[in-house]
Tab-separated table of C-alpha atoms in Angstrom:
chain	number	residue	atom	x	y	z
O	1	MET	CA	0.009	0.003	0.010
O	2	ALA	CA	1.465	3.342	-1.064
O	3	ARG	CA	2.048	5.709	1.819
O	4	ARG	CA	-0.123	8.774	2.094
O	5	LYS	CA	1.385	11.715	0.286
O	6	ARG	CA	2.021	15.098	1.901
O	7	LYS	CA	1.651	18.618	0.601
O	8	GLY	CA	4.805	20.634	0.108
O	9	MET	CA	5.574	23.936	1.780
O	10	PHE	CA	3.608	25.935	-0.798
O	11	GLY	CA	0.921	23.287	-1.466
O	12	TRP	CA	-1.708	25.605	-0.018
O	13	ILE	CA	-1.187	27.935	-2.946
O	14	TRP	CA	-2.309	25.324	-5.412
O	15	SER	CA	-5.244	24.365	-3.185
O	16	LEU	CA	-6.447	27.934	-3.150
O	17	VAL	CA	-6.002	28.176	-6.949
O	18	ALA	CA	-8.011	24.968	-7.403
O	19	LEU	CA	-10.831	26.403	-5.274
O	20	GLY	CA	-10.697	29.689	-7.155
O	21	ALA	CA	-10.780	27.852	-10.426
O	22	GLY	CA	-13.894	25.956	-9.388
O	23	GLY	CA	-12.087	22.650	-9.725
O	24	THR	CA	-11.754	23.153	-13.533
O	25	GLY	CA	-7.984	23.502	-13.431
O	26	TYR	CA	-8.250	26.775	-15.417
O	27	LEU	CA	-6.754	29.935	-13.901
O	28	SER	CA	-8.032	33.455	-14.321
O	29	SER	CA	-5.645	36.201	-15.390
O	30	GLU	CA	-5.707	37.562	-11.835
O	31	GLN	CA	-4.771	34.156	-10.370
O	32	ILE	CA	-1.939	33.777	-12.827
O	33	GLN	CA	-0.630	37.250	-11.961
O	34	TRP	CA	-0.785	36.406	-8.280
O	35	LEU	CA	1.215	33.194	-8.723
O	36	VAL	CA	3.829	34.944	-10.867
O	37	TRP	CA	4.129	37.669	-8.235
O	38	GLY	CA	4.649	35.025	-5.481
O	39	ALA	CA	7.277	33.253	-7.587
O	40	LYS	CA	9.104	36.510	-8.160
O	41	GLN	CA	9.254	37.139	-4.416
O	42	VAL	CA	10.862	33.708	-3.986
O	43	GLN	CA	13.219	34.503	-6.837
O	44	LYS	CA	14.291	37.736	-5.139
O	45	GLU	CA	15.164	35.754	-2.016
O	46	VAL	CA	17.170	33.261	-3.991
O	47	ALA	CA	19.006	36.040	-5.908
O	48	VAL	CA	20.875	37.138	-2.788
O	49	LEU	CA	22.341	33.657	-2.568
O	50	GLN	CA	23.893	33.692	-6.049
O	51	GLY	CA	27.336	34.031	-4.565
O	52	GLU	CA	26.874	30.976	-2.327
O	53	ALA	CA	26.319	28.778	-5.368
O	54	GLY	CA	30.015	29.259	-6.067
O	55	LEU	CA	30.812	26.938	-3.139
O	56	GLY	CA	30.914	24.155	-5.727
O	57	GLN	CA	34.011	25.629	-7.228
O	58	ALA	CA	36.015	24.457	-4.243
O	59	ALA	CA	38.899	22.088	-5.048
O	60	ASP	CA	37.680	18.537	-5.667
O	61	ASN	CA	40.406	15.900	-5.126
O	62	GLN	CA	38.299	13.429	-7.185
O	63	ASN	CA	38.300	15.500	-10.383
O	64	ASP	CA	40.262	12.939	-12.366
O	65	GLN	CA	37.785	10.181	-11.496
O	66	PRO	CA	34.827	9.153	-13.711
O	67	VAL	CA	32.726	8.445	-10.612
O	68	ARG	CA	32.883	10.894	-7.675
O	69	VAL	CA	31.196	10.364	-4.353
O	70	TYR	CA	30.162	12.957	-1.771
O	71	PHE	CA	28.617	12.667	1.697
O	72	THR	CA	26.685	15.221	3.692
O	73	LYS	CA	28.081	16.639	6.920
O	74	PRO	CA	25.126	17.050	9.325
O	75	GLU	CA	27.525	18.042	12.071
O	76	ASN	CA	28.033	21.365	10.263
O	77	ASN	CA	24.291	22.034	10.211
O	78	GLY	CA	24.705	24.262	7.169
O	79	PRO	CA	26.584	24.787	3.821
O	80	ALA	CA	30.262	23.930	3.623
O	81	ALA	CA	32.765	23.866	0.779
O	82	GLY	CA	33.051	20.307	-0.549
O	83	ASP	CA	29.675	19.093	0.641
O	84	PRO	CA	27.302	17.442	-1.898
O	85	ALA	CA	25.130	20.539	-2.440
O	86	SER	CA	28.078	22.794	-3.110
O	87	MET	CA	29.744	20.240	-5.409
O	88	LEU	CA	26.463	19.843	-7.285
O	89	CYS	CA	26.381	23.576	-7.783
O	90	GLY	CA	29.838	23.347	-9.333
O	91	TYR	CA	28.589	20.824	-11.878
O	92	ILE	CA	25.605	22.971	-12.604
O	93	ASP	CA	27.901	25.944	-13.170
O	94	ALA	CA	30.018	23.873	-15.574
O	95	ALA	CA	27.035	22.860	-17.789
O	96	GLN	CA	27.134	24.555	-21.208
O	97	GLN	CA	23.951	23.563	-23.043
O	98	THR	CA	21.359	21.528	-21.081
O	99	ILE	CA	20.450	20.474	-17.540
O	100	ASP	CA	17.597	18.079	-17.015
O	101	VAL	CA	16.475	18.048	-13.373
O	102	CYS	CA	14.354	15.224	-11.971
O	103	CYS	CA	13.698	15.706	-8.294
O	104	PHE	CA	11.312	14.750	-5.549
O	105	GLU	CA	11.698	18.121	-3.835
O	106	LEU	CA	13.453	21.418	-4.518
O	107	ASP	CA	13.855	24.050	-1.804
O	108	ASN	CA	17.684	24.183	-1.429
O	109	LYS	CA	18.653	27.777	-1.966
O	110	VAL	CA	22.116	27.397	-3.402
O	111	ILE	CA	21.050	24.684	-5.817
O	112	THR	CA	18.143	26.842	-6.933
O	113	ALA	CA	20.451	29.800	-7.305
O	114	ALA	CA	22.878	27.771	-9.421
O	115	LEU	CA	20.103	26.570	-11.682
O	116	THR	CA	18.768	30.089	-12.034
O	117	LYS	CA	22.250	31.302	-13.008
O	118	ALA	CA	22.410	28.542	-15.587
O	119	VAL	CA	19.181	29.723	-17.152
O	120	GLN	CA	20.404	33.314	-17.221
O	121	ARG	CA	23.573	32.339	-19.113
O	122	GLY	CA	21.558	30.491	-21.763
O	123	VAL	CA	21.522	26.834	-20.534
O	124	LYS	CA	18.288	25.028	-21.309
O	125	VAL	CA	16.941	23.764	-18.006
O	126	ARG	CA	13.909	21.446	-17.674
O	127	LEU	CA	12.344	20.084	-14.492
O	128	VAL	CA	10.332	16.954	-13.564
O	129	THR	CA	9.068	16.878	-10.020
O	130	GLU	CA	6.621	15.267	-7.583
O	131	THR	CA	3.099	16.759	-7.576
O	132	ASP	CA	3.007	17.016	-3.765
O	133	TYR	CA	5.944	19.475	-3.910
O	134	ILE	CA	5.051	21.476	-7.039
O	135	GLY	CA	4.699	24.554	-4.899
O	136	GLU	CA	8.108	24.476	-3.210
O	137	SER	CA	10.294	27.554	-3.305
O	138	GLY	CA	12.793	26.182	-5.818
O	139	VAL	CA	10.110	25.150	-8.276
O	140	LEU	CA	8.433	28.586	-8.049
O	141	ALA	CA	11.832	30.286	-8.566
O	142	LEU	CA	12.527	28.235	-11.685
O	143	ARG	CA	9.065	28.919	-13.058
O	144	ALA	CA	9.756	32.607	-12.602
O	145	VAL	CA	12.622	32.354	-15.083
O	146	ASN	CA	10.476	30.281	-17.506
O	147	VAL	CA	11.831	26.826	-16.783
O	148	PRO	CA	9.243	24.311	-18.051
O	149	VAL	CA	7.991	21.984	-15.234
O	150	VAL	CA	6.200	18.640	-15.428
O	151	ASP	CA	4.846	16.850	-12.324
O	152	ASP	CA	3.700	13.233	-12.025
O	153	GLN	CA	0.058	13.930	-11.030
O	154	ARG	CA	-0.350	10.631	-9.289
O	155	PRO	CA	-2.218	10.743	-5.972
O	156	SER	CA	-0.978	7.427	-4.537
O	157	ALA	CA	2.602	7.117	-5.729
O	158	LEU	CA	5.812	9.153	-5.702
O	159	MET	CA	8.135	10.532	-8.372
O	160	HIS	CA	11.021	9.954	-5.972
O	161	ASN	CA	14.140	10.489	-8.173
O	162	LYS	CA	16.921	12.915	-7.298
O	163	PHE	CA	19.048	13.189	-10.470
O	164	MET	CA	20.353	15.706	-12.968
O	165	VAL	CA	21.812	15.154	-16.462
O	166	PHE	CA	24.401	17.648	-17.692
O	167	ASP	CA	24.848	18.291	-21.411
O	168	GLY	CA	23.939	14.663	-22.159
O	169	LYS	CA	27.391	13.671	-20.855
O	170	ALA	CA	27.248	13.296	-17.091
O	171	VAL	CA	24.821	12.414	-14.277
O	172	TRP	CA	24.248	13.346	-10.683
O	173	THR	CA	22.304	10.869	-8.565
O	174	GLY	CA	22.173	9.522	-5.020
O	175	SER	CA	19.937	9.756	-1.954
O	176	MET	CA	20.023	13.496	-1.400
O	177	ASN	CA	16.824	15.404	-2.103
O	178	PHE	CA	17.589	18.937	-3.316
O	179	THR	CA	16.387	20.449	-0.006
O	180	GLU	CA	17.896	22.326	2.926
O	181	ASN	CA	17.222	19.423	5.285
O	182	CYS	CA	18.675	16.687	3.059
O	183	ALA	CA	21.752	18.747	2.142
O	184	TYR	CA	22.637	20.028	5.581
O	185	ARG	CA	20.904	18.060	8.354
O	186	ASN	CA	20.286	14.513	7.052
O	187	ASN	CA	22.895	11.832	6.249
O	188	ASN	CA	22.968	11.448	2.451
O	189	ASN	CA	25.169	10.761	-0.518
O	190	GLY	CA	25.676	12.334	-3.915
O	191	ILE	CA	27.203	10.546	-6.893
O	192	TYR	CA	28.577	12.209	-10.035
O	193	ILE	CA	29.153	9.897	-13.079
O	194	GLN	CA	30.902	11.239	-16.119
O	195	ASN	CA	29.866	8.838	-18.855
O	196	SER	CA	27.751	9.526	-21.958
O	197	ARG	CA	26.215	6.069	-21.971
O	198	MET	CA	25.047	6.422	-18.415
O	199	ALA	CA	23.754	9.906	-19.261
O	200	ASP	CA	21.835	8.347	-22.136
O	201	ASN	CA	20.025	6.082	-19.634
O	202	TYR	CA	18.982	8.950	-17.471
O	203	SER	CA	18.101	11.157	-20.433
O	204	THR	CA	15.822	8.352	-21.755
O	205	LYS	CA	14.042	8.045	-18.446
O	206	PHE	CA	13.696	11.871	-18.255
O	207	LYS	CA	12.222	12.102	-21.740
O	208	TRP	CA	9.639	9.416	-20.898
O	209	MET	CA	8.496	11.567	-17.977
O	210	PHE	CA	8.896	15.045	-19.373
O	211	GLU	CA	7.950	14.591	-23.045
O	212	GLN	CA	5.554	11.622	-22.858
O	213	ARG	CA	4.167	12.070	-19.314
O	214	LYS	CA	4.944	8.433	-18.557
O	215	PHE	CA	5.220	7.687	-14.832
O	216	GLY	CA	5.000	4.584	-12.738
O	217	SER	CA	3.454	1.521	-14.340
O	218	ALA	CA	5.937	-0.849	-16.030
O	219	PRO	CA	3.920	-1.551	-19.218
O	220	LEU	CA	4.262	2.087	-20.230
O	221	PHE	CA	7.990	1.950	-20.692
O	222	GLY	CA	10.463	0.753	-23.284
O	223	GLN	CA	14.051	-0.386	-22.712
O	224	ILE	CA	16.759	1.622	-21.028
O	225	PRO	CA	19.579	1.662	-23.603
O	226	ASN	CA	22.516	0.652	-21.379
O	227	PRO	CA	21.607	-1.537	-18.327
O	228	THR	CA	25.301	-2.082	-17.671
O	229	VAL	CA	27.910	0.558	-18.445
O	230	GLN	CA	31.666	0.210	-18.450
O	231	VAL	CA	33.191	3.462	-17.179
O	232	LYS	CA	36.712	4.796	-17.482
O	233	GLY	CA	38.928	2.601	-15.377
O	234	ASP	CA	37.129	-0.456	-16.835
O	235	PHE	CA	34.627	-1.320	-14.137
O	236	PRO	CA	30.904	-1.935	-14.608
O	237	ILE	CA	27.966	0.002	-13.240
O	238	GLU	CA	24.578	-1.574	-13.406
O	239	ASN	CA	21.744	0.962	-13.802
O	240	TYR	CA	18.003	0.268	-13.089
O	241	PHE	CA	14.854	2.316	-12.849
O	242	SER	CA	11.598	1.611	-11.100
O	243	THR	CA	9.119	0.312	-11.666
O	244	HIS	CA	9.991	-1.290	-15.002
O	245	ASP	CA	13.386	-2.748	-14.169
O	246	LYS	CA	12.325	-4.677	-11.016
O	247	GLY	CA	15.000	-3.092	-8.860
O	248	ALA	CA	14.495	-5.278	-5.776
O	249	SER	CA	15.356	-8.402	-7.751
O	250	HIS	CA	18.731	-6.887	-8.658
O	251	VAL	CA	19.369	-5.955	-5.035
O	252	VAL	CA	18.564	-9.471	-3.979
O	253	GLU	CA	20.837	-10.892	-6.653
O	254	THR	CA	23.694	-8.638	-5.476
O	255	VAL	CA	23.170	-9.615	-1.800
O	256	LYS	CA	23.178	-13.320	-2.655
O	257	LYS	CA	26.700	-12.974	-4.158
O	258	ALA	CA	28.166	-11.803	-0.869
O	259	THR	CA	30.908	-14.110	0.583
O	260	LYS	CA	32.346	-11.986	3.410
O	261	SER	CA	30.280	-8.933	4.417
O	262	ILE	CA	27.066	-6.968	3.821
O	263	HIS	CA	26.890	-3.505	5.354
O	264	PHE	CA	23.885	-1.286	4.835
O	265	LEU	CA	22.448	2.122	5.663
O	266	ALA	CA	18.687	2.256	5.171
O	267	PHE	CA	16.188	5.067	5.548
O	268	SER	CA	13.259	2.694	4.757
O	269	PHE	CA	13.789	-1.081	4.791
O	270	THR	CA	10.468	-2.997	4.550
O	271	HIS	CA	11.085	-5.298	1.561
O	272	PRO	CA	10.855	-8.898	2.902
O	273	GLY	CA	12.749	-10.427	-0.004
O	274	ILE	CA	15.852	-8.218	0.497
O	275	GLY	CA	15.646	-8.769	4.232
O	276	GLN	CA	15.390	-12.542	3.794
O	277	ALA	CA	18.400	-12.575	1.447
O	278	MET	CA	20.445	-10.857	4.132
O	279	LEU	CA	19.263	-13.208	6.828
O	280	ASP	CA	20.142	-16.180	4.636
O	281	LYS	CA	23.621	-14.874	4.064
O	282	SER	CA	24.057	-14.234	7.788
O	283	ARG	CA	23.204	-17.846	8.518
O	284	ALA	CA	25.761	-18.884	5.880
O	285	GLY	CA	28.516	-17.038	7.805
O	286	VAL	CA	28.565	-13.653	6.041
O	287	HIS	CA	28.884	-10.663	8.418
O	288	VAL	CA	25.688	-8.617	8.033
O	289	ALA	CA	25.378	-5.282	9.854
O	290	GLY	CA	23.347	-2.175	9.272
O	291	VAL	CA	21.753	1.050	10.458
O	292	PHE	CA	18.081	1.832	10.182
O	293	GLU	CA	16.481	5.296	10.263
O	294	LYS	CA	14.813	5.350	13.684
O	295	SER	CA	11.604	7.119	12.583
O	296	GLN	CA	10.905	4.439	9.973
O	297	THR	CA	10.983	1.430	12.306
O	298	THR	CA	7.763	2.132	14.208
O	299	SER	CA	5.497	0.220	11.809
O	300	GLY	CA	5.094	-3.513	11.902
O	301	HIS	CA	6.523	-3.916	8.407
O	302	THR	CA	10.188	-2.977	8.920
O	303	GLU	CA	12.973	-5.506	8.692
O	304	TYR	CA	14.667	-4.120	11.778
O	305	GLN	CA	12.925	-6.220	14.356
O	306	ARG	CA	13.306	-9.432	12.363
O	307	MET	CA	17.072	-8.908	11.997
O	308	LYS	CA	17.369	-7.862	15.664
O	309	GLU	CA	15.640	-11.038	16.804
O	310	ALA	CA	17.942	-13.079	14.600
O	311	GLY	CA	20.949	-11.606	16.412
O	312	LEU	CA	22.306	-9.399	13.625
O	313	PRO	CA	24.212	-6.252	14.672
O	314	VAL	CA	21.643	-3.747	13.498
O	315	PHE	CA	21.172	-0.307	15.037
O	316	LEU	CA	18.919	2.730	15.020
O	317	ASP	CA	20.586	5.892	13.743
O	318	ALA	CA	21.847	8.595	16.054
O	319	ASN	CA	21.051	11.636	13.861
O	320	PRO	CA	18.287	13.681	15.515
O	321	ARG	CA	17.100	14.449	11.998
O	322	ASN	CA	17.145	11.694	9.350
O	323	MET	CA	19.602	9.066	8.237
O	324	HIS	CA	18.462	9.126	4.595
O	325	HIS	CA	20.913	6.788	2.838
O	326	LYS	CA	19.751	3.889	0.697
O	327	VAL	CA	23.087	2.002	0.542
O	328	ILE	CA	24.314	-1.619	0.587
O	329	ILE	CA	28.029	-2.480	0.481
O	330	VAL	CA	28.861	-6.053	-0.415
O	331	ASP	CA	32.292	-7.599	0.314
O	332	GLY	CA	33.871	-4.144	0.358
O	333	GLU	CA	33.760	-4.228	-3.483
O	334	VAL	CA	30.197	-3.533	-4.660
O	335	VAL	CA	27.818	-0.685	-3.779
O	336	VAL	CA	24.088	-0.371	-4.265
O	337	ALA	CA	22.957	3.290	-4.136
O	338	GLY	CA	20.466	5.798	-5.555
O	339	SER	CA	16.963	6.964	-4.663
O	340	PHE	CA	15.643	3.389	-4.219
O	341	ASN	CA	14.521	2.646	-0.664
O	342	PHE	CA	14.429	-1.062	0.164
O	343	SER	CA	10.629	-1.218	0.049
O	344	ASN	CA	7.809	-2.586	-2.017
O	345	ASN	CA	6.672	0.996	-2.840
O	346	ALA	CA	10.131	1.715	-4.382
O	347	ASP	CA	9.992	-1.507	-6.354
O	348	ARG	CA	6.400	-1.551	-7.556
O	349	THR	CA	4.926	1.939	-7.360
O	350	ASN	CA	7.339	4.887	-7.335
O	351	ASP	CA	9.609	6.276	-9.992
O	352	GLU	CA	13.142	5.567	-8.739
O	353	ASN	CA	16.718	4.995	-9.960
O	354	MET	CA	19.502	2.748	-8.750
O	355	VAL	CA	23.209	2.191	-9.560
O	356	ILE	CA	25.170	-0.900	-8.590
O	357	MET	CA	28.859	0.020	-8.779
O	358	HIS	CA	31.471	-2.712	-8.955
O	359	ASN	CA	34.607	-0.916	-7.733
O	360	ALA	CA	36.570	-1.377	-4.538
O	361	ASP	CA	37.693	2.261	-4.330
O	362	ILE	CA	34.165	3.544	-4.513
O	363	ALA	CA	33.060	0.856	-2.060
O	364	SER	CA	35.818	2.038	0.291
O	365	LYS	CA	34.372	5.568	0.343
O	366	PHE	CA	30.909	4.195	1.188
O	367	GLU	CA	32.432	1.869	3.774
O	368	GLY	CA	33.960	4.908	5.437
O	369	GLU	CA	30.512	6.544	5.641
O	370	PHE	CA	29.035	3.300	7.001
O	371	GLN	CA	31.653	3.132	9.728
O	372	LYS	CA	31.006	6.767	10.678
O	373	VAL	CA	27.208	6.469	10.805
O	374	ALA	CA	27.220	2.988	12.372
O	375	GLY	CA	29.827	3.934	14.940
O	376	LEU	CA	27.673	6.787	16.141
O	377	ALA	CA	24.759	4.356	16.388
O	378	GLY	CA	26.788	1.968	18.561
O	379	TYR	CA	28.264	-0.501	16.087
O	380	THR	CA	31.617	-2.174	16.854
O	381	PRO	CA	33.399	-3.955	13.955
O	382	PRO	CA	34.167	-7.628	14.574
O	383	GLY	CA	37.349	-7.916	16.605
O	384	GLY	CA	37.992	-4.207	16.629
O	385	ALA	CA	37.524	-0.997	18.505
O	386	PRO	CA	34.373	1.155	17.976
O	387	ALA	CA	34.405	2.515	14.429
O	388	ALA	CA	33.778	6.068	15.650
O	389	PRO	CA	33.381	7.731	19.036
O	390	LYS	CA	29.817	7.854	20.280
O	391	PRO	CA	29.173	11.165	22.068
O	392	GLU	CA	27.034	11.193	25.199
O	393	SER	CA	24.226	12.883	23.284
O	394	GLY	CA	24.307	10.246	20.523
O	395	PHE	CA	25.374	12.826	17.906
O	396	PRO	CA	28.278	15.316	17.796
O	397	PHE	CA	26.112	18.465	17.674
O	398	ASN	CA	22.891	19.947	18.975
O	399	LEU	CA	19.912	20.120	16.619
O	400	THR	CA	17.212	20.745	19.218
O	401	SER	CA	15.887	23.566	17.032
O	402	PHE	CA	15.260	21.031	14.299
O	403	PRO	CA	13.299	18.175	15.936
O	404	LYS	CA	12.939	14.923	13.993
O	405	ILE	CA	9.535	14.468	12.352
O	406	PRO	CA	8.639	10.809	11.653
O	407	GLY	CA	8.414	10.172	7.915
O	408	SER	CA	9.859	13.562	6.995
O	409	LYS	CA	12.435	13.887	4.254
């Protein structure tokens, strides 16, 4: 059953418009003028942040790599050079011709400012987003500079992607929504892949949504051109999209190949097949350990309790906001990542994307993030000292002004 959808920050605007339009969906000239005025006010606020978008120009020690990985730093509780949002702004700034944006939410000010700057210098920007968040500040700001916007218009499912395609040559994906919370307060990852064949995959998916208004149901879709891509350095990346590519089956297949270890970070983990595959590997002697987002374990459908009862070292996260990763690391060599939560909704209902990267160096970066997050949650590696110090408060900073809201992104 799909979870109930929530209205975005400015959802009330569209509700009022619908009432004023008598439910017809048509707007009067006065209503249109009012919406444009509101969007311009948002745009004025974003304009003062134009300089901040330059954070992405900070030195990147991965700039010779075809795949670059970044992790949020919730302990900073704000923008910092080198964080995923600032690096994403750098890639936006570097785009010359086109940027296709496909995002669940958009209210991050520096990302919005960078996209606005791109439009102003002549880059063609297009946006696909989730209907529930069509009224968010970033969407309004882009509308104000004439960026065309398409939303999924599905009441019981989510357009849950968080990707961009730059000039048809490179892709940004990962778990990070393009929001203030996800960029600065939640644990997240961002992945930049410089490969035209991978970009072709994401461009194909974007065109289905933007040009053909195809969302959700598998029968609507054709074939992604490159399900497996060899990137520079000669390692493969598998690439799948929900619902048509049956993402959960590929996760299960990857888990079943584990011979030494499975480490995971999961915002939502309710898929019984993925959970069972991990339990089976644990019984076969593979070390299985993971961290669950605390707010998502209150229902009776999570895999947390089943793994806990089986004796697996699984923990609830220590971030007072959200641990928003959707990551599995297998044998320190393979990484599953993307927007795909480990749930039936992600597999069967939502629009999602996933990459499975077969590279030990990339896996090492994700393993470092796992050890950091898991250490704060109380995990101790087999035969070793705690992976990271666990402060008395459970997290190395105070976010009492930003209380955790169950189910929030």
